[in-house]
Coordinates of C-alpha atoms in Angstrom, one line a residue:
Chain A
M1 CA 106.2 34.1 102.7
K2 CA 107.1 37.6 102.9
I3 CA 107.1 40.0 106.0
L4 CA 107.6 43.7 105.6
V5 CA 108.8 45.6 108.6
T6 CA 108.6 49.3 108.7
V7 CA 111.3 50.9 110.7
K8 CA 112.0 54.5 111.7
E9 CA 115.0 56.1 112.8
V10 CA 113.9 58.4 115.7
A11 CA 115.5 61.4 117.4
E12 CA 116.0 61.3 121.1
V13 CA 116.2 64.7 122.9
Y14 CA 119.1 65.1 125.4
D15 CA 118.3 66.1 129.0
D16 CA 119.2 69.5 128.3
F17 CA 118.1 70.7 124.9
E18 CA 117.3 73.8 122.8
I19 CA 114.3 74.5 120.7
S20 CA 115.0 76.6 117.5
G21 CA 111.7 77.5 115.7
L22 CA 109.7 74.4 115.1
E23 CA 112.6 72.0 115.7
V24 CA 114.8 70.8 118.6
A25 CA 118.3 72.0 117.8
E26 CA 120.2 69.4 115.9
S27 CA 123.0 69.5 118.6
S28 CA 120.3 68.4 121.1
L29 CA 119.4 65.3 119.3
N30 CA 120.6 61.6 119.2
Y31 CA 119.5 59.4 116.4
T32 CA 118.5 55.7 117.0
L33 CA 116.3 52.9 115.8
N34 CA 112.6 53.3 117.4
E35 CA 112.4 51.0 120.2
W36 CA 109.0 49.6 119.1
D37 CA 110.4 48.9 115.6
N38 CA 113.3 46.9 117.2
Y39 CA 110.6 44.4 118.6
A40 CA 109.0 44.3 115.2
I41 CA 112.2 43.3 113.5
E42 CA 112.8 40.6 116.2
E43 CA 109.3 39.2 115.6
A44 CA 109.9 38.9 111.9
V45 CA 113.5 37.6 112.0
S46 CA 112.9 35.0 114.7
F47 CA 109.7 33.7 112.5
A48 CA 112.0 33.7 109.4
E49 CA 114.7 31.4 111.4
S50 CA 112.1 29.0 112.5
N51 CA 110.1 28.6 109.1
D52 CA 111.1 27.9 105.6
D53 CA 111.1 30.5 102.8
V54 CA 110.3 33.5 104.8
E55 CA 111.9 36.7 103.5
V56 CA 112.0 39.8 105.7
V57 CA 112.1 43.2 104.0
V58 CA 112.7 46.3 105.9
V59 CA 111.3 49.7 104.7
S60 CA 112.1 53.1 106.2
I61 CA 111.2 56.7 105.2
G62 CA 114.1 58.9 106.0
P63 CA 117.0 60.9 104.7
Q64 CA 120.6 59.3 103.9
R65 CA 121.6 59.6 107.8
C66 CA 119.1 56.7 108.6
E67 CA 121.2 54.2 106.5
E68 CA 123.2 53.2 109.5
T69 CA 120.0 52.5 111.4
I70 CA 118.8 50.4 108.5
R71 CA 121.9 48.5 108.3
M72 CA 121.4 47.6 111.9
A73 CA 118.1 46.1 111.1
L74 CA 119.8 44.0 108.2
A75 CA 122.7 43.0 110.7
K76 CA 119.8 41.6 112.9
G77 CA 118.8 39.3 110.1
A78 CA 116.6 41.0 107.7
D79 CA 117.2 40.1 103.9
R80 CA 117.0 43.4 102.3
A81 CA 116.0 47.1 102.8
I82 CA 114.3 49.8 101.0
R83 CA 114.8 53.7 102.0
V84 CA 112.3 56.2 100.7
W85 CA 113.2 59.7 100.6
D86 CA 112.4 62.9 98.7
D87 CA 113.6 66.3 99.3
R88 CA 110.0 67.5 99.1
L89 CA 109.4 65.8 102.6
T90 CA 112.0 68.1 104.3
E91 CA 109.7 70.9 103.5
Q92 CA 106.9 69.7 105.6
S93 CA 106.9 70.8 109.2
L94 CA 105.6 67.5 110.2
V95 CA 105.1 64.3 108.0
S96 CA 101.5 63.3 108.9
P97 CA 100.5 59.7 109.6
N98 CA 98.3 59.7 106.5
V99 CA 101.4 60.6 104.2
K100 CA 103.6 58.1 105.8
A101 CA 100.7 55.6 105.2
T102 CA 100.4 56.7 101.6
I103 CA 104.1 56.4 100.9
L104 CA 104.4 53.0 102.8
A105 CA 101.4 51.7 101.0
A106 CA 103.1 52.4 97.7
V107 CA 106.1 50.3 98.7
A108 CA 103.9 47.4 100.1
R109 CA 102.0 47.3 96.7
E110 CA 105.3 46.7 94.9
E111 CA 106.4 44.2 97.6
D112 CA 103.1 42.3 98.1
P113 CA 103.9 41.0 101.5
D114 CA 101.7 38.5 103.5
I115 CA 102.3 40.5 106.7
V116 CA 103.3 43.9 107.5
L117 CA 104.9 44.5 111.0
T118 CA 105.1 48.2 112.4
G119 CA 105.9 49.4 115.9
V120 CA 102.8 50.6 118.0
Q121 CA 104.3 54.1 117.8
A122 CA 107.5 56.1 117.2
S123 CA 109.1 57.6 120.3
D124 CA 109.6 60.9 118.9
D125 CA 106.3 62.1 117.4
G126 CA 104.2 59.3 119.0
F127 CA 101.1 59.4 116.7
G128 CA 100.6 55.6 116.9
A129 CA 98.5 55.7 113.7
T130 CA 100.6 54.8 110.8
G131 CA 100.3 51.0 111.0
V132 CA 96.5 50.9 111.1
A133 CA 96.2 53.7 108.4
L134 CA 98.7 51.7 106.1
A135 CA 96.4 48.7 106.7
E136 CA 93.4 50.6 105.5
E137 CA 95.3 52.1 102.5
L138 CA 96.2 48.6 101.4
G139 CA 92.9 46.9 102.2
Y140 CA 94.7 44.5 104.4
E141 CA 93.2 43.4 107.8
W142 CA 95.2 44.5 111.0
A143 CA 95.5 44.5 114.7
A144 CA 97.0 47.2 116.9
V145 CA 99.0 46.9 120.1
V146 CA 99.9 43.2 119.6
N147 CA 101.9 41.6 122.4
A148 CA 101.6 37.9 121.1
L149 CA 101.6 36.9 117.5
D150 CA 101.1 33.3 116.3
I151 CA 101.1 33.0 112.5
G152 CA 99.2 29.9 111.5
S153 CA 100.8 27.1 109.6
D154 CA 98.6 27.6 106.4
S155 CA 99.3 31.4 106.3
S156 CA 95.7 32.2 106.3
V157 CA 95.0 33.3 109.7
A158 CA 97.1 34.7 112.6
S159 CA 96.2 34.5 116.3
V160 CA 97.3 37.6 118.2
H161 CA 97.0 39.0 121.7
R162 CA 96.2 42.7 121.8
E163 CA 97.2 44.7 124.9
L164 CA 94.4 46.7 126.5
E165 CA 94.7 48.9 129.5
G166 CA 94.8 47.7 133.2
G167 CA 96.6 44.3 132.5
I168 CA 93.9 43.0 130.2
E169 CA 94.5 41.5 126.8
E170 CA 92.2 40.5 124.0
F171 CA 92.6 37.4 121.8
V172 CA 91.9 38.0 118.2
D173 CA 92.0 35.7 115.1
I174 CA 93.0 37.9 111.9
E175 CA 92.8 37.0 108.4
L176 CA 95.9 37.4 106.4
P177 CA 97.2 39.5 104.6
A178 CA 97.4 41.8 107.6
V179 CA 99.4 44.7 109.3
F180 CA 100.2 44.2 113.1
T181 CA 101.5 46.9 115.2
I182 CA 103.9 45.4 117.5
Q183 CA 104.0 46.5 121.3
T184 CA 107.3 46.4 123.3
G185 CA 108.0 43.3 125.5
I186 CA 106.5 40.9 122.8
N187 CA 110.0 39.2 122.5
E188 CA 113.6 39.8 123.5
P189 CA 115.2 41.8 120.7
R190 CA 118.7 40.5 119.8
Y191 CA 121.8 42.5 119.5
A192 CA 123.5 42.4 116.1
S193 CA 126.4 40.2 115.9
M194 CA 129.8 41.2 114.4
R195 CA 129.2 38.8 111.7
G196 CA 125.8 40.2 111.1
I197 CA 127.1 43.8 111.1
R198 CA 129.8 42.8 108.5
R199 CA 127.3 40.9 106.4
A200 CA 124.9 43.8 106.3
Q201 CA 127.3 46.2 104.6
G202 CA 126.8 44.1 101.5
Q203 CA 123.2 43.6 101.6
P204 CA 120.9 45.4 99.1
L205 CA 119.6 48.8 100.2
N206 CA 117.4 50.4 97.6
V207 CA 116.7 54.0 97.7
K208 CA 113.3 55.2 96.1
D209 CA 111.9 58.6 95.7
L210 CA 108.2 59.5 95.2
T211 CA 108.5 59.4 91.5
D212 CA 110.0 55.8 91.6
L213 CA 107.0 54.8 93.6
G214 CA 104.4 56.3 91.3
L215 CA 103.6 59.2 93.8
S216 CA 103.4 62.9 93.2
E217 CA 103.5 66.0 95.1
S218 CA 99.7 65.9 95.8
D219 CA 100.2 62.7 97.8
L220 CA 102.2 64.8 100.4
D221 CA 99.3 67.1 100.8
S222 CA 98.5 67.2 104.6
S223 CA 96.1 69.5 106.4
I224 CA 98.0 69.2 109.6
H225 CA 100.8 71.7 110.2
L226 CA 103.1 72.3 113.1
L227 CA 102.6 75.9 114.4
S228 CA 104.7 76.0 117.6
M229 CA 107.1 74.0 119.7
N230 CA 108.1 74.7 123.3
E231 CA 109.1 73.3 126.5
P232 CA 106.0 72.6 128.5
E233 CA 105.4 74.8 131.6
S234 CA 105.8 72.8 134.7
E235 CA 102.8 72.9 137.1
S236 CA 105.2 71.4 139.6
E237 CA 105.1 71.9 143.3
V238 CA 108.1 69.6 144.0
R239 CA 110.4 70.4 146.7
F240 CA 113.9 69.6 145.4
L241 CA 116.2 68.2 148.2
E242 CA 119.8 69.7 147.5
G243 CA 123.2 68.8 148.6
T244 CA 125.6 65.9 148.5
P245 CA 124.1 62.4 148.2
E246 CA 124.6 61.9 151.9
E247 CA 122.9 65.3 152.7
T248 CA 119.9 64.8 150.5
A249 CA 119.7 61.0 151.7
T250 CA 119.5 62.2 155.2
E251 CA 116.8 64.7 154.5
L252 CA 114.8 62.3 152.5
S253 CA 115.0 59.8 155.4
G254 CA 113.6 62.5 157.7
V255 CA 110.7 63.1 155.4
L256 CA 110.0 59.4 155.0
Q257 CA 110.0 58.9 158.8
E258 CA 107.8 61.9 159.2
L259 CA 105.3 60.3 156.7
G260 CA 105.3 57.2 158.8
V261 CA 107.4 54.9 156.9
K262 CA 109.0 51.9 158.9
E263 CA 107.3 52.8 162.1
Chain B
M1 CA 77.7 70.2 111.1
S2 CA 78.2 68.6 114.6
V3 CA 80.9 67.0 116.8
L4 CA 80.7 63.2 117.1
A5 CA 82.3 61.4 120.2
V6 CA 82.8 57.8 120.0
A7 CA 82.2 56.4 123.5
E8 CA 84.2 53.1 124.7
H9 CA 83.1 50.4 127.1
R10 CA 84.4 47.2 128.6
N11 CA 82.8 44.4 130.6
G12 CA 79.3 46.1 130.2
E13 CA 80.4 49.4 131.7
I14 CA 81.1 52.6 130.0
R15 CA 84.8 53.5 130.4
D16 CA 85.9 56.6 132.4
V17 CA 87.6 58.0 129.4
S18 CA 84.2 58.3 127.7
F19 CA 82.8 60.7 130.3
E20 CA 86.1 62.8 129.8
L21 CA 85.4 62.6 126.0
I22 CA 81.9 64.0 126.6
T23 CA 83.6 67.1 128.4
A24 CA 86.0 67.6 125.6
G25 CA 83.1 67.2 123.1
R26 CA 80.8 69.6 124.8
E27 CA 83.6 72.3 125.2
L28 CA 84.3 71.8 121.4
A29 CA 80.7 71.8 120.3
E30 CA 79.9 75.0 122.3
D31 CA 82.9 76.7 120.8
R32 CA 81.9 75.9 117.3
G33 CA 78.2 76.4 117.9
E34 CA 77.4 72.7 116.9
P35 CA 75.5 69.9 118.5
L36 CA 77.3 67.2 120.3
H37 CA 76.4 63.6 119.2
V38 CA 77.7 60.5 120.9
V39 CA 77.8 57.0 119.3
V40 CA 77.9 53.8 121.3
I41 CA 78.3 50.3 119.8
G42 CA 77.7 47.1 121.8
N43 CA 75.4 45.5 124.3
P44 CA 73.6 46.4 126.6
V45 CA 73.2 49.3 124.4
D46 CA 70.2 50.9 126.2
H47 CA 72.2 50.8 129.6
F48 CA 75.3 52.4 127.8
A49 CA 72.8 55.1 126.3
S50 CA 71.4 56.0 129.6
E51 CA 74.9 56.2 131.2
L52 CA 76.0 58.5 128.3
N53 CA 73.0 60.8 128.6
L54 CA 74.9 63.6 130.2
D55 CA 75.3 67.5 130.2
G56 CA 75.7 68.8 126.7
V57 CA 74.9 65.8 124.6
D58 CA 72.3 66.2 122.1
T59 CA 71.9 62.9 120.6
V60 CA 73.2 59.4 121.6
H61 CA 73.3 57.0 118.6
T62 CA 73.1 53.3 119.7
F63 CA 74.1 50.2 117.7
D64 CA 73.2 47.1 119.4
R65 CA 75.8 44.4 118.7
N66 CA 76.5 41.5 121.1
E67 CA 80.3 41.9 120.9
E68 CA 82.7 43.8 123.1
F69 CA 84.7 45.4 120.3
N70 CA 85.4 44.7 116.6
H71 CA 87.2 47.3 114.5
N72 CA 85.4 46.1 111.4
V73 CA 82.0 46.8 112.9
Y74 CA 83.0 49.9 114.5
L75 CA 84.3 51.2 111.0
Q76 CA 81.1 50.2 109.2
V77 CA 78.8 51.7 111.8
I78 CA 80.6 55.1 112.2
V79 CA 81.2 55.5 108.5
Q80 CA 77.4 55.2 107.6
L81 CA 76.7 57.4 110.6
V82 CA 79.1 60.1 109.4
D83 CA 77.2 60.0 106.1
A84 CA 74.1 60.7 107.7
I85 CA 75.2 63.6 110.2
D86 CA 78.4 64.9 108.5
P87 CA 80.3 65.7 111.8
S88 CA 83.2 68.2 111.6
T89 CA 85.3 66.5 114.4
I90 CA 85.2 62.9 115.4
L91 CA 86.6 62.5 118.9
L92 CA 87.8 59.4 120.4
P93 CA 89.7 58.6 123.5
H94 CA 93.5 57.6 122.9
T95 CA 93.3 53.9 124.0
S96 CA 94.3 50.6 122.6
N97 CA 90.9 50.1 120.9
S98 CA 91.1 53.6 119.4
L99 CA 94.4 53.0 118.2
D100 CA 92.9 49.9 116.5
F101 CA 90.5 51.6 114.4
A102 CA 90.7 55.5 114.4
P103 CA 93.5 55.8 111.9
A104 CA 91.6 53.3 109.6
L105 CA 88.6 55.6 110.1
A106 CA 90.5 58.7 109.1
V107 CA 91.8 57.0 105.9
R108 CA 88.5 55.7 104.8
L109 CA 86.8 59.2 105.4
N110 CA 89.9 60.9 103.8
R111 CA 90.2 63.1 107.0
P112 CA 93.5 64.1 108.9
I113 CA 94.1 62.5 112.2
V114 CA 95.9 63.9 115.2
T115 CA 96.2 61.6 118.2
D116 CA 96.9 61.8 122.0
V117 CA 95.9 65.6 122.1
V118 CA 95.8 67.4 125.4
S119 CA 94.0 70.6 124.5
I120 CA 91.8 71.7 121.7
K121 CA 91.1 75.3 120.5
T122 CA 88.9 76.7 118.0
E123 CA 90.5 79.5 115.8
D124 CA 90.5 79.7 112.2
G125 CA 90.4 76.0 112.2
L126 CA 91.2 73.7 115.1
I127 CA 94.5 74.2 116.9
V128 CA 95.5 71.1 119.2
T129 CA 98.3 70.7 121.7
R130 CA 100.2 67.4 121.9
E131 CA 103.5 66.4 123.4
M132 CA 106.6 64.9 121.5
Y133 CA 109.8 63.0 122.6
G134 CA 108.4 61.4 125.7
S135 CA 106.6 64.6 127.0
K136 CA 109.7 66.7 126.9
V137 CA 108.5 68.9 124.1
E138 CA 104.9 70.5 123.6
T139 CA 103.7 71.3 120.2
T140 CA 100.7 72.9 118.7
I141 CA 99.3 71.7 115.5
G142 CA 96.9 73.3 113.1
I143 CA 94.3 71.5 111.3
R144 CA 93.4 73.1 108.0
S145 CA 90.4 71.1 107.3
D146 CA 86.8 71.4 108.3
R147 CA 86.7 67.7 108.9
S148 CA 89.1 65.7 111.2
V149 CA 89.6 62.8 113.5
I150 CA 91.2 63.5 117.0
T151 CA 92.1 61.2 119.9
I152 CA 92.3 62.7 123.3
R153 CA 94.8 61.7 126.0
P154 CA 93.0 60.1 129.2
S155 CA 92.7 62.2 132.4
E156 CA 93.3 65.4 130.6
W157 CA 89.7 66.7 130.8
D158 CA 87.3 66.3 133.9
P159 CA 84.6 63.6 133.4
T160 CA 81.1 64.8 133.0
I161 CA 78.7 63.5 135.5
A162 CA 75.8 65.8 135.4
P163 CA 72.7 64.3 133.6
G164 CA 71.5 65.5 130.3
K165 CA 68.5 65.6 128.0
A166 CA 69.7 63.8 125.1
A167 CA 67.6 62.0 122.3
V168 CA 68.4 58.4 121.9
E169 CA 68.3 57.0 118.6
A170 CA 69.2 53.6 117.1
V171 CA 71.6 53.8 114.3
N172 CA 70.0 52.5 111.0
V173 CA 72.9 50.9 109.2
S174 CA 73.6 47.6 107.7
I175 CA 76.6 45.6 108.6
D176 CA 78.5 43.6 105.7
E177 CA 79.3 40.4 107.6
D178 CA 81.8 39.4 104.8
A179 CA 83.8 42.5 105.5
I180 CA 84.6 41.3 109.1
R181 CA 87.9 39.6 108.9
S182 CA 88.7 39.5 112.5
T183 CA 87.2 37.5 115.4
V184 CA 87.7 38.1 119.1
T185 CA 88.0 34.6 120.7
G186 CA 88.5 35.8 124.3
F187 CA 90.1 37.8 127.0
G188 CA 93.0 37.2 129.4
E189 CA 94.8 38.8 132.2
V190 CA 98.6 39.5 131.8
A191 CA 99.4 40.3 135.2
A192 CA 98.7 37.5 137.6
G193 CA 100.9 36.6 140.5
D194 CA 101.3 36.6 144.4
V195 CA 102.4 40.2 144.9
D196 CA 99.6 42.6 144.9
I197 CA 101.3 46.0 144.5
T198 CA 97.8 47.9 144.9
E199 CA 97.6 46.7 148.5
A200 CA 101.1 48.2 149.6
D201 CA 101.4 51.4 151.7
V202 CA 104.9 52.1 150.5
L203 CA 106.1 51.3 147.1
V204 CA 109.6 51.5 145.8
S205 CA 109.3 51.7 142.1
V206 CA 112.0 51.2 139.6
G207 CA 112.6 52.3 136.0
R208 CA 115.0 52.4 133.1
G209 CA 117.6 54.2 135.0
I210 CA 118.5 51.1 137.0
D211 CA 120.4 50.1 133.9
S212 CA 120.7 46.4 134.5
E213 CA 118.9 43.5 136.1
E214 CA 121.9 43.0 138.5
N215 CA 121.4 46.5 139.8
L216 CA 117.9 45.6 141.0
S217 CA 119.4 44.2 144.2
L218 CA 119.8 47.9 145.3
V219 CA 116.1 48.4 145.0
F220 CA 115.2 45.3 146.8
D221 CA 117.6 46.3 149.7
L222 CA 115.8 49.8 149.8
A223 CA 112.4 48.2 149.9
D224 CA 113.6 45.8 152.8
A225 CA 115.0 48.8 154.6
L226 CA 111.7 50.7 154.4
D227 CA 109.4 47.8 154.8
A228 CA 108.2 48.5 151.3
T229 CA 106.9 46.6 148.2
V230 CA 108.9 46.7 145.0
A231 CA 107.1 47.9 141.8
A232 CA 108.3 48.9 138.3
S233 CA 107.7 50.9 135.2
R234 CA 107.3 49.3 131.8
P235 CA 110.9 48.9 130.5
I236 CA 111.6 46.6 133.6
I237 CA 108.7 44.3 132.7
D238 CA 109.4 44.3 129.0
N239 CA 113.1 43.2 129.7
D240 CA 111.7 40.4 131.9
W241 CA 113.6 41.6 134.9
L242 CA 110.5 41.6 137.0
P243 CA 107.1 39.9 136.4
A244 CA 104.1 41.7 135.0
N245 CA 102.3 41.9 138.2
H246 CA 104.8 44.5 139.3
Q247 CA 104.1 47.0 136.5
V248 CA 102.5 50.3 137.5
G249 CA 100.9 52.2 134.6
Q250 CA 98.2 52.4 131.9
S251 CA 98.8 48.8 130.8
G252 CA 99.6 47.6 134.4
K253 CA 98.2 48.4 137.7
V254 CA 96.7 51.6 139.2
V255 CA 98.1 52.3 142.5
S256 CA 97.6 55.0 145.2
P257 CA 99.9 54.1 148.2
Q258 CA 100.8 56.5 151.0
V259 CA 104.3 56.8 149.7
Y260 CA 105.5 56.1 146.1
I261 CA 109.2 56.4 145.6
A262 CA 110.2 56.5 142.0
I263 CA 113.7 55.5 141.4
G264 CA 115.1 56.1 137.9
I265 CA 111.8 56.6 136.4
S266 CA 111.3 59.4 133.8
G267 CA 107.5 59.8 134.3
A268 CA 106.2 58.9 130.9
V269 CA 102.4 59.7 130.9
Q270 CA 101.6 56.0 130.6
H271 CA 103.4 55.5 134.0
V272 CA 101.9 58.6 135.6
A273 CA 98.4 57.4 134.8
G274 CA 99.0 54.5 137.1
M275 CA 100.3 56.4 140.2
K276 CA 99.5 60.0 140.1
D277 CA 96.9 59.5 143.0
S278 CA 99.5 58.4 145.5
D279 CA 99.5 60.4 148.7
T280 CA 103.0 61.5 148.6
I281 CA 105.5 61.0 145.7
V282 CA 109.2 60.9 145.9
A283 CA 111.4 60.9 142.7
I284 CA 115.1 60.3 142.4
N285 CA 116.4 60.9 138.9
S286 CA 119.6 62.5 137.3
D287 CA 117.4 64.4 134.7
P288 CA 116.1 67.7 136.2
N289 CA 113.7 68.0 133.3
A290 CA 112.2 64.5 133.8
P291 CA 108.5 64.7 133.8
I292 CA 108.1 62.7 137.0
F293 CA 109.2 65.9 138.9
D294 CA 106.1 67.6 137.7
I295 CA 104.0 65.3 139.8
A296 CA 106.5 64.6 142.6
D297 CA 106.2 66.2 146.0
Y298 CA 109.9 65.5 146.8
G299 CA 112.7 65.3 144.3
I300 CA 116.3 64.6 144.3
V301 CA 118.3 65.4 141.1
D302 CA 121.3 63.1 141.3
D303 CA 122.6 59.7 140.4
L304 CA 120.3 57.1 142.0
F305 CA 123.6 54.8 142.6
D306 CA 125.0 57.6 144.8
V307 CA 121.8 58.5 146.8
V308 CA 119.8 55.1 147.3
P309 CA 122.8 53.4 149.3
E310 CA 122.9 56.3 151.5
V311 CA 119.0 56.3 152.1
I312 CA 119.5 52.4 153.1
E313 CA 122.3 53.3 155.5
Q314 CA 120.0 55.8 157.2
F315 CA 117.3 53.2 157.7
D316 CA 119.7 50.4 158.6
L317 CA 121.2 52.5 161.5

């Protein structure tokens, strides 16, 4: 069995940040593995550890900078990795879910996995759409917002729990091959071991561009474009308590007592 | 052309997001001079149709199917309905179920999709607003296509309650049962347990800022000092530091205590959805830009490990 895991290196914005044009200034950003993808990697790797003949392949769309993050996925136990990049992607103000799905589908067609795991969403742009769009591109079945995954012994059906709102979950049987978008909390992601990190340096990381994948510039056509980026205006009516911790704590205690806390 | 809103229901009732969806749909339809169509798939579909017959809705399309939700069925019905009425914009609520079929719908119809939008304007094309980086940044996106799929964030539009004069029409489509490759086998509750945070008058709620499981004792000490109940945001539950019945938010419990004290909680929209109706909200967070301060009544921008022990001391005197 082969499991393909899509991972994304996401940008986190520092508490104090600046926006320049249509981007957050590079100096305000910290790059890291998308939290949801970390759970997807764990789900694939732990399944591979407890079953025979399971290959875990990681794919990521991103510039060379991402290789450190991709190596982290390898260090956690993935077998090999593919990075897709093309300078033409940097010319886009935003890479739409449809374009990401088109690129990932081209990789998936080459790899022919039984299962594709993605995160529910990425913490930076938060579209939450790429995984299910990818399933439709591939003609795979799918389930979104999965918080429990049980892959059947005959590899034809998986039983999943989908997280709905309000603490409700839905139980669904899904025919394979399928794409599952993985929710946080589904497992306990491991930390990479020192041995894993050393081993990851020598593991295969193939780099492909659009031409390698049989795609052309028209596959990057997107009808959605970023027009502006700004800090949201706060409609806050918050009263900030100021001073040393002792002063703010004293003032807060007064407020709480007035509100009737611990009468 | 028209605007098509896809209604969502659960346990035999239309969900509140669907009434908000009708407001967004009506505003967009008026801007564009197009009729507003609503589609609802499920059972009892006549009951759903009468609930959705609201101000601004021109037609409610119904498809009777004795199944709560199946993305394959939704896709087939909506694709055939779109063939018939050619809507410019397909609007859906940004929910778990929409995440499970809206992106596939967009791909199948070859339309762009923009999710989790908080406002929609009609100019040359559509211009939508959505947030990035956990609500720290707001962006506007232009959609240069006459036809699109948009999911809207819950609680951003007021619900429509005024009755309407819509025509109700059964959708005339055929379902290819062989194309249905998923089966819903049941439902369950994630958050069962003995603590009911929805009953508490005072909640001390803890988030990612607490850093480690060991530090939780500080929060329990504060709750003891205030006679309060401990609640938490999602990362604490994901880490198994507290059981799921403590979780406040979209996927957890919706609470409205007299006092809600948010400690080390940034205030992601999913969390805010579960506590914004609290009478008084107090937030302690080291990041002055944390979205929690947008809805807080009182705020302290400081290290929680410095402030919380002082508060405990005040009450223990």
